[in-house]
Amino acid sequence: MKKASRRCGAAIRGVGAALPDKQLPNEQFESCLDTTDAWIQQRTGIRCRRVLVGENPQELRGLMLEAARQACCSAAVGASCLPDLVIVASTTPTDLFGDAPSIASSLATEGLAVAGAAAFDM
């Protein structure tokens, strides 16, 4: 008798991103770094940077949750196929290792991920 093959694997079903509102243009670096906006843009393609003002980790957490919710929505899967792995890619000087388990827990509470979903920071 032939065994039925079972398909196993992983797939990235959704992605999300969130940015702080405050922008820091290259012009602000010109005097302290002895450079110009044109020089920075030509070599890096960067026109401005987004910065999160303040030391409040809740502000970063809010951005991470917003990005995670977007990822869940972009996955467009039903309740029978909730994510069981959450990957977070973020770091700050005050939190070098991120907050992925907490984000996964919050998503599970909102019904957007499996309870006890695995999570890690890149």
Coordinates of C-alpha atoms in Angstrom, one line a residue:
M1 CA 0.0 0.0 0.0
K2 CA 1.3 3.4 -0.9
K3 CA 1.7 6.0 1.8
A4 CA 0.0 9.3 1.1
S5 CA 2.6 12.1 0.9
R6 CA 2.2 15.0 3.2
R7 CA 3.4 18.4 2.1
C8 CA 5.5 20.2 4.7
G9 CA 7.2 23.5 4.4
A10 CA 7.2 27.1 5.2
A11 CA 6.2 30.2 3.3
I12 CA 6.2 33.9 3.9
R13 CA 2.6 34.8 3.6
G14 CA 2.6 38.4 4.5
V15 CA 4.9 41.4 5.2
G16 CA 4.4 44.7 6.9
A17 CA 6.3 47.8 7.7
A18 CA 5.8 50.9 9.8
L19 CA 7.9 54.1 10.0
P20 CA 8.1 56.9 12.5
D21 CA 6.6 60.2 11.3
K22 CA 9.7 62.4 12.0
Q23 CA 12.1 62.7 9.1
L24 CA 15.7 63.8 9.3
P25 CA 17.0 65.2 6.0
N26 CA 20.6 64.9 4.8
E27 CA 21.0 68.6 5.1
Q28 CA 21.2 68.2 8.9
F29 CA 24.4 66.2 8.5
E30 CA 26.2 68.7 6.2
S31 CA 27.8 70.8 8.9
C32 CA 28.8 68.1 11.4
L33 CA 30.0 65.6 8.9
D34 CA 31.6 67.9 6.3
T35 CA 29.4 66.4 3.5
T36 CA 26.5 67.4 1.2
D37 CA 23.1 66.1 0.5
A38 CA 24.1 65.4 -3.1
W39 CA 27.2 63.4 -1.9
I40 CA 25.0 61.2 0.4
Q41 CA 22.3 60.7 -2.2
Q42 CA 24.8 59.8 -4.9
R43 CA 26.6 57.1 -2.8
T44 CA 23.7 55.7 -0.7
G45 CA 20.4 56.8 -2.4
I46 CA 19.3 58.1 1.0
R47 CA 17.4 61.4 1.0
C48 CA 16.3 61.4 4.6
R49 CA 16.1 59.1 7.6
R50 CA 13.1 58.3 9.7
V51 CA 13.7 58.7 13.5
L52 CA 11.8 57.7 16.5
V53 CA 12.1 60.6 19.0
G54 CA 12.4 59.8 22.7
E55 CA 13.4 56.9 24.8
N56 CA 9.9 55.4 25.2
P57 CA 10.1 51.7 24.1
Q58 CA 6.3 51.7 23.8
E59 CA 6.6 54.0 20.8
L60 CA 8.7 51.4 19.0
R61 CA 6.4 48.6 20.2
G62 CA 3.5 50.5 18.6
L63 CA 5.3 50.6 15.3
M64 CA 6.2 46.9 15.5
L65 CA 2.6 46.0 16.2
E66 CA 1.4 48.2 13.3
A67 CA 3.8 46.4 11.0
A68 CA 2.8 43.0 12.3
R69 CA -0.9 43.8 11.8
Q70 CA -0.2 44.8 8.2
A71 CA 1.7 41.6 7.6
C72 CA -1.3 39.6 8.9
C73 CA -3.7 41.5 6.6
S74 CA -1.4 41.2 3.6
A75 CA -1.3 37.4 4.2
A76 CA -5.0 37.3 3.5
V77 CA -5.5 33.9 5.2
G78 CA -8.4 32.8 7.2
A79 CA -8.7 31.8 10.9
S80 CA -7.7 28.2 10.0
C81 CA -4.3 29.4 8.8
L82 CA -3.0 31.8 11.3
P83 CA 0.7 32.5 11.5
D84 CA 2.6 30.3 13.9
L85 CA 5.9 32.1 13.5
V86 CA 6.6 35.8 13.9
I87 CA 9.9 37.3 12.8
V88 CA 10.8 40.9 13.9
A89 CA 13.6 42.9 12.4
S90 CA 14.3 45.9 14.6
T91 CA 16.9 47.1 17.0
T92 CA 17.6 50.2 19.1
P93 CA 20.5 51.3 21.3
T94 CA 18.4 50.6 24.3
D95 CA 17.0 47.2 23.1
L96 CA 19.5 45.4 21.0
F97 CA 17.5 42.1 20.9
G98 CA 14.0 43.3 20.1
D99 CA 10.6 42.2 21.4
A100 CA 9.4 39.4 19.1
P101 CA 7.8 37.1 21.8
S102 CA 5.8 40.0 23.2
I103 CA 4.7 41.0 19.7
A104 CA 3.6 37.4 18.9
S105 CA 1.7 37.3 22.2
S106 CA -0.1 40.5 21.4
L107 CA -1.1 39.3 17.9
A108 CA -2.4 36.0 19.4
T109 CA -4.5 38.1 21.8
E110 CA -6.0 40.0 18.9
G111 CA -6.7 36.7 17.0
L112 CA -4.1 37.4 14.4
A113 CA -1.6 34.6 15.3
V114 CA -1.6 31.2 16.9
A115 CA -1.4 31.3 20.7
G116 CA 2.1 30.3 21.6
A117 CA 3.5 31.2 18.2
A118 CA 7.2 30.9 17.8
A119 CA 9.0 34.3 17.5
F120 CA 12.5 35.7 17.0
D121 CA 14.3 38.8 16.2
M122 CA 16.6 39.1 13.3

